[in-house]
């Protein structure tokens, strides 16, 4: 890539061209790293599918979520997330199921923790964590204040109770 060439050569003119395109090289001491875990609403069918296939830490996180959630959902959590995208009817069915808060909440948490663990394998860990609504559970797990298993059970109960609230 162009950035790799510039790093190898150190050519000032090439750096100017990259800066004009929005690429910068930081120097000095890095600042603190903050992770913000979002609330419900960003879920979609096959989220992290490619990473699950390529990165064992992501696959292991979803397998852990399946072990906790299968007794609570009646089938593995991953069966509510991953599907052959060639089957349009099945994708549409899963999209509707992922809108159900009792499924969305553990699916979102599992995704958050899978990404957190993946980033950690590359040496990227947060100094500060924050969460909004459902994201508070991801932040608690990332901070070490709550186990992933306990958080899954909590968001499952939370999602079930929220599904029973009539508006």
mmCIF file of C-alpha atoms in Angstrom:
data_model
loop_
_atom_site.group_PDB
_atom_site.id
_atom_site.type_symbol
_atom_site.label_atom_id
_atom_site.label_comp_id
_atom_site.label_asym_id
_atom_site.label_seq_id
_atom_site.Cartn_x
_atom_site.Cartn_y
_atom_site.Cartn_z
ATOM 1 C CA UNK A 1 0.000 0.000 0.000
ATOM 2 C CA UNK A 2 0.987 3.628 -0.381
ATOM 3 C CA UNK A 3 1.310 4.130 3.391
ATOM 4 C CA UNK A 4 3.748 1.208 3.667
ATOM 5 C CA UNK A 5 5.872 2.717 0.877
ATOM 6 C CA UNK A 6 5.929 6.078 2.637
ATOM 7 C CA UNK A 7 6.938 4.464 5.939
ATOM 8 C CA UNK A 8 9.775 2.617 4.218
ATOM 9 C CA UNK A 9 11.133 5.608 2.297
ATOM 10 C CA UNK A 10 10.283 8.462 4.664
ATOM 11 C CA UNK A 11 9.905 10.694 1.595
ATOM 12 C CA UNK A 12 8.541 14.090 2.794
ATOM 13 C CA UNK A 13 6.727 14.770 -0.485
ATOM 14 C CA UNK A 14 4.921 11.450 -0.220
ATOM 15 C CA UNK A 15 3.924 12.301 3.389
ATOM 16 C CA UNK A 16 2.433 15.596 2.214
ATOM 17 C CA UNK A 17 0.418 13.744 -0.418
ATOM 18 C CA UNK A 18 -0.881 11.288 2.197
ATOM 19 C CA UNK A 19 -1.743 14.097 4.644
ATOM 20 C CA UNK A 20 -3.775 15.761 1.897
ATOM 21 C CA UNK A 21 -5.773 12.519 1.704
ATOM 22 C CA UNK A 22 -6.315 12.375 5.478
ATOM 23 C CA UNK A 23 -3.525 9.956 6.494
ATOM 24 C CA UNK A 24 -1.360 10.989 9.429
ATOM 25 C CA UNK A 25 1.508 9.518 11.423
ATOM 26 C CA UNK A 26 1.337 10.110 15.150
ATOM 27 C CA UNK A 27 4.422 10.774 17.205
ATOM 28 C CA UNK A 28 5.038 10.996 20.917
ATOM 29 C CA UNK A 29 3.223 9.259 23.725
ATOM 30 C CA UNK A 30 -0.147 7.808 22.824
ATOM 31 C CA UNK A 31 -3.193 8.974 24.718
ATOM 32 C CA UNK A 32 -5.579 6.791 26.626
ATOM 33 C CA UNK A 33 -7.782 4.343 24.764
ATOM 34 C CA UNK A 34 -11.514 4.412 25.426
ATOM 35 C CA UNK A 35 -14.047 1.837 24.225
ATOM 36 C CA UNK A 36 -17.693 2.869 23.938
ATOM 37 C CA UNK A 37 -20.184 0.014 23.870
ATOM 38 C CA UNK A 38 -23.425 0.899 22.113
ATOM 39 C CA UNK A 39 -26.962 0.031 22.988
ATOM 40 C CA UNK A 40 -29.432 -2.102 21.092
ATOM 41 C CA UNK A 41 -30.128 -1.256 17.466
ATOM 42 C CA UNK A 42 -26.946 -1.936 15.525
ATOM 43 C CA UNK A 43 -27.470 -5.703 15.184
ATOM 44 C CA UNK A 44 -27.716 -7.412 11.815
ATOM 45 C CA UNK A 45 -27.732 -10.949 10.419
ATOM 46 C CA UNK A 46 -24.231 -12.435 10.002
ATOM 47 C CA UNK A 47 -22.501 -9.717 12.021
ATOM 48 C CA UNK A 48 -18.861 -10.776 12.503
ATOM 49 C CA UNK A 49 -19.385 -13.838 10.290
ATOM 50 C CA UNK A 50 -16.062 -13.426 8.462
ATOM 51 C CA UNK A 51 -14.157 -12.692 11.662
ATOM 52 C CA UNK A 52 -15.754 -15.733 13.306
ATOM 53 C CA UNK A 53 -14.413 -17.888 10.480
ATOM 54 C CA UNK A 54 -10.939 -16.314 10.501
ATOM 55 C CA UNK A 55 -10.234 -15.516 14.146
ATOM 56 C CA UNK A 56 -10.365 -18.259 16.774
ATOM 57 C CA UNK A 57 -10.925 -15.783 19.615
ATOM 58 C CA UNK A 58 -14.120 -14.592 17.920
ATOM 59 C CA UNK A 59 -15.288 -18.172 17.275
ATOM 60 C CA UNK A 60 -14.465 -19.120 20.876
ATOM 61 C CA UNK A 61 -16.455 -16.155 22.226
ATOM 62 C CA UNK A 62 -19.541 -17.144 20.251
ATOM 63 C CA UNK A 63 -19.098 -20.788 21.342
ATOM 64 C CA UNK A 64 -18.978 -19.606 24.963
ATOM 65 C CA UNK A 65 -22.139 -17.559 24.384
ATOM 66 C CA UNK A 66 -23.827 -20.617 22.865
ATOM 67 C CA UNK A 67 -23.050 -22.700 25.969
ATOM 68 C CA UNK A 68 -24.684 -20.100 28.219
ATOM 69 C CA UNK A 69 -27.600 -19.158 25.989
ATOM 70 C CA UNK A 70 -28.735 -22.530 24.603
ATOM 71 C CA UNK A 71 -30.619 -23.477 27.801
ATOM 72 C CA UNK A 72 -32.177 -19.999 27.925
ATOM 73 C CA UNK A 73 -33.151 -19.672 24.255
ATOM 74 C CA UNK A 74 -33.799 -23.321 23.414
ATOM 75 C CA UNK A 75 -31.085 -23.324 20.760
ATOM 76 C CA UNK A 76 -27.623 -21.813 20.300
ATOM 77 C CA UNK A 77 -27.423 -18.023 20.114
ATOM 78 C CA UNK A 78 -25.405 -18.318 16.906
ATOM 79 C CA UNK A 79 -28.418 -19.868 15.162
ATOM 80 C CA UNK A 80 -30.143 -16.494 15.623
ATOM 81 C CA UNK A 81 -27.176 -14.597 14.119
ATOM 82 C CA UNK A 82 -25.494 -16.632 11.370
ATOM 83 C CA UNK A 83 -27.162 -18.034 8.265
ATOM 84 C CA UNK A 84 -26.419 -18.773 4.614
ATOM 85 C CA UNK A 85 -27.085 -15.408 2.993
ATOM 86 C CA UNK A 86 -28.147 -17.150 -0.248
ATOM 87 C CA UNK A 87 -31.361 -18.232 1.512
ATOM 88 C CA UNK A 88 -33.290 -14.946 1.395
ATOM 89 C CA UNK A 89 -36.267 -16.358 3.303
ATOM 90 C CA UNK A 90 -34.055 -17.563 6.161
ATOM 91 C CA UNK A 91 -32.224 -14.228 6.271
ATOM 92 C CA UNK A 92 -35.546 -12.352 6.491
ATOM 93 C CA UNK A 93 -36.688 -14.680 9.306
ATOM 94 C CA UNK A 94 -33.458 -14.106 11.238
ATOM 95 C CA UNK A 95 -33.681 -10.339 10.717
ATOM 96 C CA UNK A 96 -37.083 -10.407 12.419
ATOM 97 C CA UNK A 97 -35.818 -12.612 15.252
ATOM 98 C CA UNK A 98 -32.832 -10.326 15.835
ATOM 99 C CA UNK A 99 -35.287 -7.496 16.449
ATOM 100 C CA UNK A 100 -36.658 -9.373 19.460
ATOM 101 C CA UNK A 101 -34.985 -7.844 22.478
ATOM 102 C CA UNK A 102 -34.504 -11.196 24.249
ATOM 103 C CA UNK A 103 -32.296 -12.250 21.301
ATOM 104 C CA UNK A 104 -30.816 -8.888 20.384
ATOM 105 C CA UNK A 105 -29.379 -8.259 23.819
ATOM 106 C CA UNK A 106 -27.228 -11.394 24.172
ATOM 107 C CA UNK A 107 -26.301 -11.205 20.462
ATOM 108 C CA UNK A 108 -25.102 -7.627 20.893
ATOM 109 C CA UNK A 109 -23.164 -8.460 24.044
ATOM 110 C CA UNK A 110 -21.493 -11.472 22.424
ATOM 111 C CA UNK A 111 -20.473 -9.290 19.488
ATOM 112 C CA UNK A 112 -19.079 -6.599 21.788
ATOM 113 C CA UNK A 113 -17.009 -9.079 23.769
ATOM 114 C CA UNK A 114 -15.807 -10.914 20.654
ATOM 115 C CA UNK A 115 -14.488 -7.617 19.263
ATOM 116 C CA UNK A 116 -12.986 -6.631 22.619
ATOM 117 C CA UNK A 117 -11.137 -9.931 22.856
ATOM 118 C CA UNK A 118 -10.006 -9.732 19.222
ATOM 119 C CA UNK A 119 -8.565 -6.247 19.717
ATOM 120 C CA UNK A 120 -6.767 -7.491 22.839
ATOM 121 C CA UNK A 121 -4.999 -10.153 20.754
ATOM 122 C CA UNK A 122 -3.520 -7.255 18.777
ATOM 123 C CA UNK A 123 -2.489 -5.419 21.935
ATOM 124 C CA UNK A 124 -5.345 -2.925 21.919
ATOM 125 C CA UNK A 125 -6.969 -2.759 25.330
ATOM 126 C CA UNK A 126 -9.045 0.034 26.813
ATOM 127 C CA UNK A 127 -7.900 2.314 29.590
ATOM 128 C CA UNK A 128 -11.476 3.507 29.972
ATOM 129 C CA UNK A 129 -14.776 1.826 29.076
ATOM 130 C CA UNK A 130 -18.238 3.305 28.726
ATOM 131 C CA UNK A 131 -21.557 1.879 27.719
ATOM 132 C CA UNK A 132 -24.998 3.072 26.778
ATOM 133 C CA UNK A 133 -27.966 0.933 27.848
ATOM 134 C CA UNK A 134 -27.135 -2.641 26.717
ATOM 135 C CA UNK A 135 -23.563 -1.423 26.166
ATOM 136 C CA UNK A 136 -23.150 -0.984 29.904
ATOM 137 C CA UNK A 137 -22.872 -4.774 30.176
ATOM 138 C CA UNK A 138 -20.098 -4.909 27.566
ATOM 139 C CA UNK A 139 -18.281 -2.186 29.491
ATOM 140 C CA UNK A 140 -18.667 -4.095 32.759
ATOM 141 C CA UNK A 141 -17.235 -7.257 31.201
ATOM 142 C CA UNK A 142 -14.372 -5.340 29.560
ATOM 143 C CA UNK A 143 -13.578 -3.681 32.895
ATOM 144 C CA UNK A 144 -13.478 -7.067 34.634
ATOM 145 C CA UNK A 145 -16.360 -6.147 36.924
ATOM 146 C CA UNK A 146 -18.691 -8.865 35.581
ATOM 147 C CA UNK A 147 -17.997 -12.211 33.924
ATOM 148 C CA UNK A 148 -19.118 -12.729 30.348
ATOM 149 C CA UNK A 149 -21.349 -15.622 31.445
ATOM 150 C CA UNK A 150 -23.038 -13.575 34.181
ATOM 151 C CA UNK A 151 -23.517 -10.674 31.789
ATOM 152 C CA UNK A 152 -25.132 -12.954 29.195
ATOM 153 C CA UNK A 153 -27.538 -14.279 31.805
ATOM 154 C CA UNK A 154 -28.325 -10.737 32.978
ATOM 155 C CA UNK A 155 -28.997 -9.361 29.499
ATOM 156 C CA UNK A 156 -31.091 -12.409 28.678
ATOM 157 C CA UNK A 157 -33.279 -11.746 31.718
ATOM 158 C CA UNK A 158 -33.275 -8.014 30.944
ATOM 159 C CA UNK A 159 -34.305 -8.679 27.333
ATOM 160 C CA UNK A 160 -37.087 -11.041 28.365
ATOM 161 C CA UNK A 161 -38.486 -8.544 30.850
ATOM 162 C CA UNK A 162 -38.262 -5.690 28.354
ATOM 163 C CA UNK A 163 -40.185 -7.815 25.820
ATOM 164 C CA UNK A 164 -43.059 -8.109 28.313
ATOM 165 C CA UNK A 165 -43.403 -4.370 28.840
ATOM 166 C CA UNK A 166 -46.278 -2.948 26.850
ATOM 167 C CA UNK A 167 -45.951 0.580 25.589
#
